[in-house]
Structures are given as C-alpha cells and as structure tokens.
Tab-separated table of C-alpha atoms in Angstrom:
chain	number	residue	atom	x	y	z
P	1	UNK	CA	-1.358	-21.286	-50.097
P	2	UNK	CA	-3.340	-19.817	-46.868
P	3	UNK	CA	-3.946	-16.243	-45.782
P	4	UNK	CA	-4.364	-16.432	-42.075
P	5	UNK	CA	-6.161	-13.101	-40.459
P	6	UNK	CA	-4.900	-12.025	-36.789
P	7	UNK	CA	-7.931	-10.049	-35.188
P	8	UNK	CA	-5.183	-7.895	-32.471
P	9	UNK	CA	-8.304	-6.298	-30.687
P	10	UNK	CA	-7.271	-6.564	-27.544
P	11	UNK	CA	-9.445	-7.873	-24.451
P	12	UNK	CA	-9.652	-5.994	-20.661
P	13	UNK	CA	-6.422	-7.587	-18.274
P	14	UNK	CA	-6.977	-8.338	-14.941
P	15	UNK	CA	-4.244	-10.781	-14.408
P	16	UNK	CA	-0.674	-9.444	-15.577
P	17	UNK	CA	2.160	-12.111	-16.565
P	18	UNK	CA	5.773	-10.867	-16.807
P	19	UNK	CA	7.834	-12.716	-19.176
P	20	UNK	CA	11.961	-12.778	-17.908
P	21	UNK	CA	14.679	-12.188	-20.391
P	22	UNK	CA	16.955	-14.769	-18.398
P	23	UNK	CA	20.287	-14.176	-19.724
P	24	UNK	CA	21.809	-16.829	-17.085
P	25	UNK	CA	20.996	-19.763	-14.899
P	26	UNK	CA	19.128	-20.027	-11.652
P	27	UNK	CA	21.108	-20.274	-9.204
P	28	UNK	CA	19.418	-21.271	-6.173
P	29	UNK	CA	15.804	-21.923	-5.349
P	30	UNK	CA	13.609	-20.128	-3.031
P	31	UNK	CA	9.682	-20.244	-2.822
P	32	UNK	CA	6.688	-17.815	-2.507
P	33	UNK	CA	2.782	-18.090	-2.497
P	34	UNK	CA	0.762	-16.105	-5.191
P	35	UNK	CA	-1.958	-14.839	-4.077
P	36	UNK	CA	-5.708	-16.386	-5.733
P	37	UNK	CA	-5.953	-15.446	-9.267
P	38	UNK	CA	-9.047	-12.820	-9.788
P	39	UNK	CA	-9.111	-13.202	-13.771
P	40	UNK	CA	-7.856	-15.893	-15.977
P	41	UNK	CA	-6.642	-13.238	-18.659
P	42	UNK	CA	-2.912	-12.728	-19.151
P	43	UNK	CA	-0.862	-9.825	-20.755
P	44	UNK	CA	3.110	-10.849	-21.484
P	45	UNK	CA	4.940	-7.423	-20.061
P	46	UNK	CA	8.900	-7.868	-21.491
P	47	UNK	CA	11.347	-7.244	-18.365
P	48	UNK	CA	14.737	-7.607	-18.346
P	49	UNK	CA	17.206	-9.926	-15.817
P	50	UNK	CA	20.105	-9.339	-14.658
P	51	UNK	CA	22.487	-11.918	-12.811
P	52	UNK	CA	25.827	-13.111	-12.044
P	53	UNK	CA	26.842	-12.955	-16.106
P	54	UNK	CA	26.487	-9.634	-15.711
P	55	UNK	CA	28.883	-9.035	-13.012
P	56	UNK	CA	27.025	-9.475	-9.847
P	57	UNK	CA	28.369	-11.245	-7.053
P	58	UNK	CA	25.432	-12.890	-6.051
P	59	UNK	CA	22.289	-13.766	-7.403
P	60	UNK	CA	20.784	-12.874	-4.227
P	61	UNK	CA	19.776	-8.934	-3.818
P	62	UNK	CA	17.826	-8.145	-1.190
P	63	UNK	CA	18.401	-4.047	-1.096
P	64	UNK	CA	18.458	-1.573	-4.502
P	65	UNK	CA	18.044	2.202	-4.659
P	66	UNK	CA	18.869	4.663	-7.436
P	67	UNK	CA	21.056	7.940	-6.130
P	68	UNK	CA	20.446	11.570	-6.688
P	69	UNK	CA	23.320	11.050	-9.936
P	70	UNK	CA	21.165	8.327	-11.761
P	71	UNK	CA	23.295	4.850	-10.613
P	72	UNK	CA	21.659	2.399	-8.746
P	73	UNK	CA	22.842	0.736	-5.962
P	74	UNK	CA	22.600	-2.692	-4.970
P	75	UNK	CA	22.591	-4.740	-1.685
P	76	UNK	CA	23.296	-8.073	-2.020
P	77	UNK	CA	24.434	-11.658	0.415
P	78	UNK	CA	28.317	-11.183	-0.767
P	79	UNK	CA	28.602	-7.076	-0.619
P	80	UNK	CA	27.636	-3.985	-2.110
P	81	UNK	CA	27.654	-3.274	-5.949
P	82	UNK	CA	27.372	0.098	-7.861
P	83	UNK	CA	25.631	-0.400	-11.476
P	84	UNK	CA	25.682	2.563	-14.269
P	85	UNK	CA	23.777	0.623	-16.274
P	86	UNK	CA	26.728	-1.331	-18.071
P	87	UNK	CA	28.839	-2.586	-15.341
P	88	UNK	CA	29.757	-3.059	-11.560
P	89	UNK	CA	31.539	-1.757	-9.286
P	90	UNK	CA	31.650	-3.816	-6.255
P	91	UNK	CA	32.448	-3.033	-2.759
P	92	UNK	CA	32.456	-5.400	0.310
P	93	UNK	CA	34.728	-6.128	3.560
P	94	UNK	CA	38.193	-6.492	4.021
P	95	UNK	CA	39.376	-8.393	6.928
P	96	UNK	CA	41.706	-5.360	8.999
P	97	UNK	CA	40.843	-2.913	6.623
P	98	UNK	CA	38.655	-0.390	8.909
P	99	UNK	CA	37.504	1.663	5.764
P	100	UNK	CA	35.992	-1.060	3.927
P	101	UNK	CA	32.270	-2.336	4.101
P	102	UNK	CA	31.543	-3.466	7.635
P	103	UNK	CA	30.061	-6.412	6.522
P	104	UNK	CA	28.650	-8.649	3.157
P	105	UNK	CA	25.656	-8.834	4.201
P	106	UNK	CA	23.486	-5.907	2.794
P	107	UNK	CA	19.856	-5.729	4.135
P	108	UNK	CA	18.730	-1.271	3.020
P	109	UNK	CA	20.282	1.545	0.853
P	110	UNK	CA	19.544	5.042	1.493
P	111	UNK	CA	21.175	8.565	0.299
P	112	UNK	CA	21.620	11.291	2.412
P	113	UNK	CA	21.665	15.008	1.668
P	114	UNK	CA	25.630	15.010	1.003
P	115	UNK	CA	25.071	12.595	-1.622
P	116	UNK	CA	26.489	9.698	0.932
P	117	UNK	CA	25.379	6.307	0.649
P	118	UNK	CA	24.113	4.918	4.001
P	119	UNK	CA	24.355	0.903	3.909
P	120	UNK	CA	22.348	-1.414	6.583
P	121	UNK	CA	24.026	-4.358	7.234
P	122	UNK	CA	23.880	-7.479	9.321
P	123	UNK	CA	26.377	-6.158	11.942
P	124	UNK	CA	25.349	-2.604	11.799
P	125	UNK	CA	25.572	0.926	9.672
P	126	UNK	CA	28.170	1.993	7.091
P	127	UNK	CA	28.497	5.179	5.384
P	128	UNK	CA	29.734	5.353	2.308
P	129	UNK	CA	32.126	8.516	1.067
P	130	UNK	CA	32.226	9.435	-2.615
P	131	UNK	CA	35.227	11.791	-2.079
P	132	UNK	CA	37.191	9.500	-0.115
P	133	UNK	CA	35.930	6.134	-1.460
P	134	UNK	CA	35.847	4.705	2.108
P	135	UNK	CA	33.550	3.884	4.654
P	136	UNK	CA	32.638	5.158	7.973
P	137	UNK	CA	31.269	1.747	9.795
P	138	UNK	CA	28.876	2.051	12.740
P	139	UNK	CA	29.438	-1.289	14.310
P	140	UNK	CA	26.654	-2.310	16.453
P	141	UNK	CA	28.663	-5.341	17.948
P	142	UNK	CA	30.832	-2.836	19.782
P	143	UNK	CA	28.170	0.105	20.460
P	144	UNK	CA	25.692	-1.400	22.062
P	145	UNK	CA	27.146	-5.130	22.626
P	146	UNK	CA	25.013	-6.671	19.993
P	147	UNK	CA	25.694	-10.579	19.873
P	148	UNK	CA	27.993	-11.596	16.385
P	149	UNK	CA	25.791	-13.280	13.006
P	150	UNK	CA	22.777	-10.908	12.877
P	151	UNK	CA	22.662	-9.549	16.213
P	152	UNK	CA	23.453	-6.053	15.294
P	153	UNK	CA	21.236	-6.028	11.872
P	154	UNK	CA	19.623	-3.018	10.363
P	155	UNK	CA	16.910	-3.915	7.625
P	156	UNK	CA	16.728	-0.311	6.124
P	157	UNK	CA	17.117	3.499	7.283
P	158	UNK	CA	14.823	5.986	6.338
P	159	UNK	CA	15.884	9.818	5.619
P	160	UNK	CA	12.744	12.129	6.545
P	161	UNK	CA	11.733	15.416	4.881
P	162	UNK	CA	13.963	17.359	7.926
P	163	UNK	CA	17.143	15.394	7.296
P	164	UNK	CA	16.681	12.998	10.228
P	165	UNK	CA	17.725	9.791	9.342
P	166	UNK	CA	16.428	6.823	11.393
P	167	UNK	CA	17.617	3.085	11.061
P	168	UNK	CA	15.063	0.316	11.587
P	169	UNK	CA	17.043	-2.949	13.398
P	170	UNK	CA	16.175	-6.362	14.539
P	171	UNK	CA	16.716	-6.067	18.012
P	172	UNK	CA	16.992	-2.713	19.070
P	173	UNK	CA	13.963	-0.832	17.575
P	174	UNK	CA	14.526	2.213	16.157
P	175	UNK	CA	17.680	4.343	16.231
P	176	UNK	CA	17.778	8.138	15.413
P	177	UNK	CA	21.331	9.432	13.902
P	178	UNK	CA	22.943	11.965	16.043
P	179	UNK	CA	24.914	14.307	13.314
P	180	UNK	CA	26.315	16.376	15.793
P	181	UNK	CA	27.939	13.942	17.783
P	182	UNK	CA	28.541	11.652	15.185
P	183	UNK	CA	26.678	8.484	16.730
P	184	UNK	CA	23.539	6.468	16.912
P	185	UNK	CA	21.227	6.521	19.539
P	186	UNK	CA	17.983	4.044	20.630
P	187	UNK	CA	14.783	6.055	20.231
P	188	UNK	CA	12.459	5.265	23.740
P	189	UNK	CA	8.746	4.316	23.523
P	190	UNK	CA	6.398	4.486	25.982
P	191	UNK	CA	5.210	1.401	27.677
P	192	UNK	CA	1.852	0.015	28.303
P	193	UNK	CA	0.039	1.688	31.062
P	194	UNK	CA	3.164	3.126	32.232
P	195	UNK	CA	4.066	6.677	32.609
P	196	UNK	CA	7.271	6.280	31.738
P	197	UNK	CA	9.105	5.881	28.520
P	198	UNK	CA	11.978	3.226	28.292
P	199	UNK	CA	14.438	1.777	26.060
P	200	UNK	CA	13.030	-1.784	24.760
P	201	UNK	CA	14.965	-4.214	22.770
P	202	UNK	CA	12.701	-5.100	19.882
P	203	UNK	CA	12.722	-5.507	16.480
P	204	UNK	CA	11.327	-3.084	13.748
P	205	UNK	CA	11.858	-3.663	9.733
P	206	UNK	CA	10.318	-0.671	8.487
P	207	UNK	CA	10.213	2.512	9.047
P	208	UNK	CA	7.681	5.374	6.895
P	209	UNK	CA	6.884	9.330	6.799
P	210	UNK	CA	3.265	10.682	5.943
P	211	UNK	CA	2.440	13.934	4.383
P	212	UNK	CA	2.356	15.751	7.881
P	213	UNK	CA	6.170	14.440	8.757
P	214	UNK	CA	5.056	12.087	11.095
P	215	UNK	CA	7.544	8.794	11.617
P	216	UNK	CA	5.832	5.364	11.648
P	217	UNK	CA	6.863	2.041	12.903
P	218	UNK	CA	6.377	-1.178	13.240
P	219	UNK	CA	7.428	-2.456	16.538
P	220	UNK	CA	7.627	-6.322	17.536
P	221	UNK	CA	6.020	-5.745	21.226
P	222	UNK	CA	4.210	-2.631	20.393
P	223	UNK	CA	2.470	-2.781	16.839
P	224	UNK	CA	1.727	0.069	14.959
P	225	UNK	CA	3.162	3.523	16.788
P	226	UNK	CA	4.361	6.681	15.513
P	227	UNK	CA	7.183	9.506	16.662
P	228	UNK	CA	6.053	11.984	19.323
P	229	UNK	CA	8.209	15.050	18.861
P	230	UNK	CA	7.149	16.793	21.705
P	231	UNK	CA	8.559	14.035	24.087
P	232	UNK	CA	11.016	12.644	21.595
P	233	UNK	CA	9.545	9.111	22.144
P	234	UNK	CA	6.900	6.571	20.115
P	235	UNK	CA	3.847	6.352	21.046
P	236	UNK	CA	1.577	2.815	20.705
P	237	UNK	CA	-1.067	4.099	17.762
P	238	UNK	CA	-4.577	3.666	19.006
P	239	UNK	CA	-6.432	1.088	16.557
P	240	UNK	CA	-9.945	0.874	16.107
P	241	UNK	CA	-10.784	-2.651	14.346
P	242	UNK	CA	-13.548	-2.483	11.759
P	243	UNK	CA	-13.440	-6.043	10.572
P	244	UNK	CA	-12.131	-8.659	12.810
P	245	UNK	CA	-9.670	-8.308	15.040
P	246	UNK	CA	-5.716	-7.263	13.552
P	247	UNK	CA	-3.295	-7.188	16.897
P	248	UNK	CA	0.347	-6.250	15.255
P	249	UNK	CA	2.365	-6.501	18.990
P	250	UNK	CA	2.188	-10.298	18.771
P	251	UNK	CA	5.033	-11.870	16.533
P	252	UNK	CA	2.638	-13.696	14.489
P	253	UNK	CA	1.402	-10.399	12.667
P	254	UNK	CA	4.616	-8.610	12.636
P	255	UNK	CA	4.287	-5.706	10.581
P	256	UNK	CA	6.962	-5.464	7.883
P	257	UNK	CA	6.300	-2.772	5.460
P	258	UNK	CA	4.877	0.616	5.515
P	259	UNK	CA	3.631	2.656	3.095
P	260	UNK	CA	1.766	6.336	3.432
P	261	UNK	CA	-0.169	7.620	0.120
P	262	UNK	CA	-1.655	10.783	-1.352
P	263	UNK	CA	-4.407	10.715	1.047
P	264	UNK	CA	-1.951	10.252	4.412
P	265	UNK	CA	-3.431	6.533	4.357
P	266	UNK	CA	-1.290	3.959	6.067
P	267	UNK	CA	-0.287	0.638	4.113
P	268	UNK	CA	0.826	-2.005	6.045
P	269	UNK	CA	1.941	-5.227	5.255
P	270	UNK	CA	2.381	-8.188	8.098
P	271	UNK	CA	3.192	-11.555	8.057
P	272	UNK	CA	-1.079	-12.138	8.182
P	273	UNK	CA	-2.075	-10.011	5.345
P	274	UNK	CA	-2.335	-5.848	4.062
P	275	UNK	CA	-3.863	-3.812	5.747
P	276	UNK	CA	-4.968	0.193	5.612
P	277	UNK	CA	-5.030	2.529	8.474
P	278	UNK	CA	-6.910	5.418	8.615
P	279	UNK	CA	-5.139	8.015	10.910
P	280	UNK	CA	-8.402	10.249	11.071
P	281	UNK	CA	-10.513	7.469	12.257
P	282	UNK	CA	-8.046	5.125	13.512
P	283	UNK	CA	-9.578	2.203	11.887
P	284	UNK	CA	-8.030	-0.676	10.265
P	285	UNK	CA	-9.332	-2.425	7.280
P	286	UNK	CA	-7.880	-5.943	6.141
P	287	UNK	CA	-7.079	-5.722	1.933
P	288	UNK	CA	-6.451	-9.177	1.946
P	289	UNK	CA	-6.006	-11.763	4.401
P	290	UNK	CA	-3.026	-15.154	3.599
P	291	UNK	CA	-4.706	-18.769	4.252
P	292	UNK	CA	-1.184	-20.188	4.223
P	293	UNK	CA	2.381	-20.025	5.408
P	294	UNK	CA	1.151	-17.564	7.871
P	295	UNK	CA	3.426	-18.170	10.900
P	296	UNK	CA	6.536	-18.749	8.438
P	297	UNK	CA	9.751	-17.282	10.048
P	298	UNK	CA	10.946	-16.257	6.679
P	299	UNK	CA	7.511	-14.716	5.914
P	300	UNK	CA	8.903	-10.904	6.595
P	301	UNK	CA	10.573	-9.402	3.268
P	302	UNK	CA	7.816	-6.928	2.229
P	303	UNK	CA	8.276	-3.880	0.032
P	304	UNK	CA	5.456	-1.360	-1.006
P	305	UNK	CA	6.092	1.264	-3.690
P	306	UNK	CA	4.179	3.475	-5.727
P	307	UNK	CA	4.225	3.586	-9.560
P	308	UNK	CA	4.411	6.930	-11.970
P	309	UNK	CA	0.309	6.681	-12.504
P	310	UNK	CA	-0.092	5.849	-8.597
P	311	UNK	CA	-0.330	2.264	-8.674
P	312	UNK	CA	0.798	0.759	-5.879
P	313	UNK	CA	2.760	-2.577	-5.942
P	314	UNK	CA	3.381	-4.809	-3.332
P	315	UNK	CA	6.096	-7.047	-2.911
P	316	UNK	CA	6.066	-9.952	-0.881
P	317	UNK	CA	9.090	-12.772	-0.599
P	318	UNK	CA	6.909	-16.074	0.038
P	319	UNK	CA	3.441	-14.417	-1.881
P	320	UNK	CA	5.082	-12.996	-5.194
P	321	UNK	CA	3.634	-9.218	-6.223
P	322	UNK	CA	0.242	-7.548	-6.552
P	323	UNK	CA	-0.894	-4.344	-7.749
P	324	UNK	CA	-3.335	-1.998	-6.268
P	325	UNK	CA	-4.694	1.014	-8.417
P	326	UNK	CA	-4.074	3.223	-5.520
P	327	UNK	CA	-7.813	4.103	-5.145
P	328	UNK	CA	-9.789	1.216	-4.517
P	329	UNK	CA	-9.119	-1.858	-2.829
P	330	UNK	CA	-8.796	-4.282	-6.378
P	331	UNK	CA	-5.581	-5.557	-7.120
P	332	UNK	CA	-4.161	-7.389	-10.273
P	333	UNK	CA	-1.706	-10.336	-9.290
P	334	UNK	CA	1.281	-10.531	-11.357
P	335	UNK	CA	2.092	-13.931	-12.725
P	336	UNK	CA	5.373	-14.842	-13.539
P	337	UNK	CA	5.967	-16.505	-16.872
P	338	UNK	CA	8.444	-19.054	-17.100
P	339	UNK	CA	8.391	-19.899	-13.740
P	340	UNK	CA	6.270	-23.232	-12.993
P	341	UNK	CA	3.492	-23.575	-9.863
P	342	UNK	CA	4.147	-26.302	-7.890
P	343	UNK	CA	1.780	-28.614	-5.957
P	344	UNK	CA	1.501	-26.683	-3.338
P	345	UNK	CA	0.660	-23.650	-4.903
P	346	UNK	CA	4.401	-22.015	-4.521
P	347	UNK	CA	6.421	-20.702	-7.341
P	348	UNK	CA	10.210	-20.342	-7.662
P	349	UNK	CA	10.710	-16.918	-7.178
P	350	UNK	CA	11.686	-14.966	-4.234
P	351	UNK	CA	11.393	-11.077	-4.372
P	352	UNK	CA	13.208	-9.421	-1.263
P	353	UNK	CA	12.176	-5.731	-1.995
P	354	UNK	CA	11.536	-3.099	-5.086
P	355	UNK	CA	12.046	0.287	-6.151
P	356	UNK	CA	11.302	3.130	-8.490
P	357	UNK	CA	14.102	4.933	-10.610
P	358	UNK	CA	13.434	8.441	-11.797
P	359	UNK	CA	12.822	7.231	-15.377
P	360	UNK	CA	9.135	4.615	-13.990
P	361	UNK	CA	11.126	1.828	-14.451
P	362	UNK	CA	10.633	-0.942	-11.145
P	363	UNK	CA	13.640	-2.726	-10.332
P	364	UNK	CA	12.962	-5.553	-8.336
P	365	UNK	CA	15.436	-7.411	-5.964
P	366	UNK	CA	15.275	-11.656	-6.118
P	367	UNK	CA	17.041	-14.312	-5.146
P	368	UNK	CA	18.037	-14.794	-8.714
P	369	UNK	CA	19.115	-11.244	-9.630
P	370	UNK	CA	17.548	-7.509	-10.546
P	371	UNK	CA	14.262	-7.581	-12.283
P	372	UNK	CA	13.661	-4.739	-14.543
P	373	UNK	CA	10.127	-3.906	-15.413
P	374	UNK	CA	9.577	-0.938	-18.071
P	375	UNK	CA	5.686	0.114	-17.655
P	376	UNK	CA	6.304	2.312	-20.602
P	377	UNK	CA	8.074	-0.410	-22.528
P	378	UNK	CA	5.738	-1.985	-25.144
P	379	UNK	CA	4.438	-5.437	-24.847
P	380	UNK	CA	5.144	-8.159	-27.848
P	381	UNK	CA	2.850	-10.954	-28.231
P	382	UNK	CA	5.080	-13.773	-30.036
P	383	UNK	CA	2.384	-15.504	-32.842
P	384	UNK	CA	3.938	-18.758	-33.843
P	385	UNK	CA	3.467	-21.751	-35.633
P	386	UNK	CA	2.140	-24.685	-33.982
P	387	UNK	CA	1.768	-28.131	-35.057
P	388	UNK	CA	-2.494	-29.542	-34.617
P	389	UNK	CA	-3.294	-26.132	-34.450
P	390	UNK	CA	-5.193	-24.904	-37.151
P	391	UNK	CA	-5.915	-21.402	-35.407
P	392	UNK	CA	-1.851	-20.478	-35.334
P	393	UNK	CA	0.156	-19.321	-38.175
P	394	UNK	CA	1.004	-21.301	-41.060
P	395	UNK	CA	4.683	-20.937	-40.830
P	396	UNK	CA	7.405	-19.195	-38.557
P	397	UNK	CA	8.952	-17.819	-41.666
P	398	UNK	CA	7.163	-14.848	-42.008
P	399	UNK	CA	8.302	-12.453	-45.101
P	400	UNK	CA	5.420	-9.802	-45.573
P	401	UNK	CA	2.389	-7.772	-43.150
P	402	UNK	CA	-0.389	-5.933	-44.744
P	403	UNK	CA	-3.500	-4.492	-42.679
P	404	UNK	CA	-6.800	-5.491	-44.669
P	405	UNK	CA	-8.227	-2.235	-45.780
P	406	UNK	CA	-11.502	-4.070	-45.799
P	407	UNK	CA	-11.209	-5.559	-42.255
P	408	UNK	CA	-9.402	-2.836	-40.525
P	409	UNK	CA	-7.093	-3.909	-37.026
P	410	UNK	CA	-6.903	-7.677	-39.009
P	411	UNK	CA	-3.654	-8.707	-40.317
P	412	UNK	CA	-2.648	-10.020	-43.803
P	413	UNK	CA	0.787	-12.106	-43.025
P	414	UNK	CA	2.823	-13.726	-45.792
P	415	UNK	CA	4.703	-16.503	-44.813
P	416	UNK	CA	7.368	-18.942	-47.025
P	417	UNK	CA	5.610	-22.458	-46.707
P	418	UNK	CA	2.767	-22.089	-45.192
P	419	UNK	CA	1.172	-18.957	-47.253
C-alpha cells in the first residue's frame, strides 16, 4: 500500500478557467475569439448552466436583469421569461392580442421607478404591468414608420439617476420617454460644423450615466457624444488621441458598450478594441486592440459590468470575457473549460451580455443559456486517478483524509486499492 501526499499550496492565477455544470445539450453553435493568453496558469471557478431543461424557451438569451423584488428577468430569441430561481414564467406575443409582448425578439431589460418592466424589442418598446399583467407596446413600425424585421429595434434603455429613461435603437439614435404625454420622442444632435441641431437616423447600442448625470452615447455617424441639457441635444465629444488614431463615427469602430467608473472614467468597447476616455483631458487610450474579425457584422454584442470588489468584466460575443481590476490596465482572460479552441483560434461560446444581482453573483447571457458565476462560491479542484501517472492518486475510491501534523497544508488520503 502507498501514501500519496497532496502539497494544496496554491500558486498566483493570472488566467481564470470556468468549468460549466451543463445540465443539457448544446443547442446551436456560435463562435467568439479569446483574447491572447497573458499566463498559462488556470484556476477551475464552479458556475452553474441553465438551459432549455430548465424551462427556457430558447437557449439563446441575449438580455437579463434582476428587479427591485429579487427575480431576474430574461430576454431571449422566442420571448420574455421571468425566473424566481426555480421556474419560469414566460411571456411573449400573441397574434391580435394588443396586451401581449410586442414582439419575441428581446434585445434590453430595464425597471423603472413603479417597479415596471421596460422590454426592448426588435419592433420597438413594451412595458410591462405587474398589476395588470399586460403590456403597453410602443410600436416603432407605426410611430415613426420603421421598416418590418428589425427596423424598429431597441438594443437596451437606460433609466438615469432623475427618472429619465432613454432607449438606444438601431436606426433612430436615441429616444427620450415623454411621461407626460405618454410617447417617445427622437433626441436631436448637432451636426458637424453646423449651427443647427437635427434629427439623424442612426444607430446607437448603448447608452451610459457618469457620476455628474451626464448621458453618453455611442452614435454610428457621430462617435462618442454626450447629452447637453441646456439645449436638450448631443453634442459630438471632443477626443484628443494619445496613441494612434481611434475615429468611432466610421462603422468600422462602432462603439457598442459603455461603461463610467468610480473615477467618472469612460469604458468603451467597439468593434476595434477597449478603450478609456478621460473626460478631464479628453484623451483616449486603447486597453487592447483585436488583430482579427475586426470588420465582422456580428462583432457588436458588448457588455461591461462591474463586480462587488470593483473588477470590471467585459463581455464580448465573438472575443469571450476578460477581467480588468478596475485600477490598472491588466486584465485576466477567462477560459472556458469544456469548451474546445478551434483552428482558428475561436471557441464555441457566444456571450450576448452580463449582469450583476444584488447577492455578486454574474449571470451571463449565451447562446446556450444563463451562466451563473458565484465569485464567493468556493472552487473544487477534482484529484483523480490516472492511469501512467505516477504523480495522481492511487485510486478514485477514496475512504479517509488526514493533514500530516509533520508536513502541515500536505494531505494524508486513504484510498481502497491503491493505499
């Protein structure tokens, strides 16, 4: 019989792996590019996955938020779904039904001060009533003639620290809710050496408030610009390039997350890289810059959150996720276990967006169903037997643990078999 010894010290992580509980199949395939690996040390963190066994009705989630009453709410391709933690309720449209979900296709969540649940979708706004258990659609088909399929889509709506609520579409920039009247209305922005501000017809995915209440968006033709109150219009942010040269009003950079931290820096993600702007200076800095898939039309689903300890993480659909530390500019790439690399450097994962419940647990939204990831949650490391390797345990059938009082933080394990 053998006594094997387990030395658990445990070594600095740079690179993170989280290891999916699948408790169903995949159900369809989309890629993303992980970003280069800056340490070849891995940590397993234990997440959880939930799918279409669990009650979802599709594996495809591209919107999830947690309400002021603790449920989570989730946006998916086939409707929306309300989770308590043990089962859903799901909502979506009814042909001829005017009070039901104006359409499948959720893109944002968002919870207003009533407690009603504000749902972007691909044809426009609906608000969701608790009291009635109805909706109140905003269709943008018939308000302002959007085109049928995605002509009329909001990606996400943004309630401010005054109550405002502004939605974020594809092709009519940014809308400001109009509670007194009841409606939406298209927010002007001052064009290019021009005195006057107009209407435009472009497309903005984000939308973000700093410490100081100012509004922030990304605009297709525009770039970077933020909410003048005094004239009620946005205004094209002056940018002051420190390295290179980062031009958000052409497509090929769109921006398509924001992000403002502690210190009223600007995050921004694009379809070229992240970025940080400095409102004081008005300088941009590039975090990191992509190699690959740059000009991608899919290369747009981008979600930036902050942690309980003021990490940052960044979600990306086609690059996977990295975390930032919030102070510096190092980030750790998470690594997804259980999920090969292809030749081309893609995995098979595709995370829409992400968010933080009042508890620090991330959900994540994929293609293949909620990811939950438990930062408090403790790791296991699974020891196991393996044949030719003289350096694993003796035997899976392990019947007894003793520390070494001799060797302390070394492990005496008793196996049947293998000693």
């Amino acid at each position: 019989n053998n006594i094997l010894f387990l030395n658990l010290k445990k070594e600095n992580m740079k690179t993170i792996t989280i290891s999916f509980l699948e408790k169903a199949q995949h159900y369809f395939l989309i890629l993303f590019i992980i970003l280069p690996t800056l340490s070849s040390a891995q940590e397993t963190i234990q997440t959880e996955f939930i799918t279409l066994s669990d009650g979802l009705s599709s594996a495809g989630i591209r919107a999830i938020m947690q309400d002021s009453y603790g449920l989570m709410w989730v946006g998916t391709l086939a409707g929306l779904h309300q989770y308590d933690g043990y089962k859903f309720i799901r909502y979506k449209n009814i042909p001829g039904k005017s009070t039901s979900l104006l359409n499948d296709n959720v893109w944002g969540l968002a919870e207003d001060k009533n407690k009603n649940i504000w749902v972007s979708t691909e044809d426009g706004i609906a608000k969701y009533n608790r009291t009635k258990n109805e909706f109140k659609n905003y269709d943008l088909t018939e308000l302002l003639n959007a085109p049928p399929n995605g002509g009329g889509r909001v990606f996400n709506i943004l309630i401010d620290s005054k109550n405002r609520m502004w939605a974020a579409t594809r092709n009519y920039g940014v809308l400001l809710y109009n509670e007194q009247n009841d409606r939406w209305d298209q927010v002007a922005i001052w064009e290019n050496d021009s005195k006057n501000a107009v209407i435009v017809n472009a497309l903005v995915m984000q939308l973000a408030e700093d410490k100081d209440g100012k509004i922030w968006a990304g605009f297709s033709r525009y770039g970077l610009s933020y909410y003048d109150n005094k004239d009620s219009t946005f205004v094209a942010a002056s940018i002051k390039n420190l390295e290179g040269v980062v031009d958000f009003s052409k497509g090929e950079n769109l921006i398509t997350s924001l992000y403002t931290d502690l210190t009223n820096t600007i995050w921004i993600t694009g379809r070229n890289g992240i970025y940080k702007y400095d409102q004081i200076t008005t300088s941009i800095r590039p975090i990191i810059e992509y190699e690959t898939l740059k000009f991608l039309n899919g290369n747009y689903m981008n979600r930036i959150i902050p942690d309980q300890t003021g990490n940052i993480w960044i979600a990306n659909n086609y690059r996977g996720i990295v975390k930032f530390d919030g102070i510096s500019d190092d980030f750790t790439e998470i690594i997804i276990d259980g999920h090969e690399r292809l030749k081309d450097g893609t995995m098979d994962l595709f995370c829409f967006s992400a968010t933080l419940d009042n508890t620090g647990i991330i959900w994540f939204a994929t293609a293949q169903g909620i990811m939950k990831y438990d930062a408090g949650r403790e790791s296991f490391i699974n020891y196991k037997y393996e044949d030719g390797n003289n350096n694993s345990i003796s035997s899976n059938q392990v019947f007894g643990l003793l520390e070494s009082k001799i060797n302390k933080g070394k492990i005496i394990v008793g196996t049947r078999g293998g000693g």
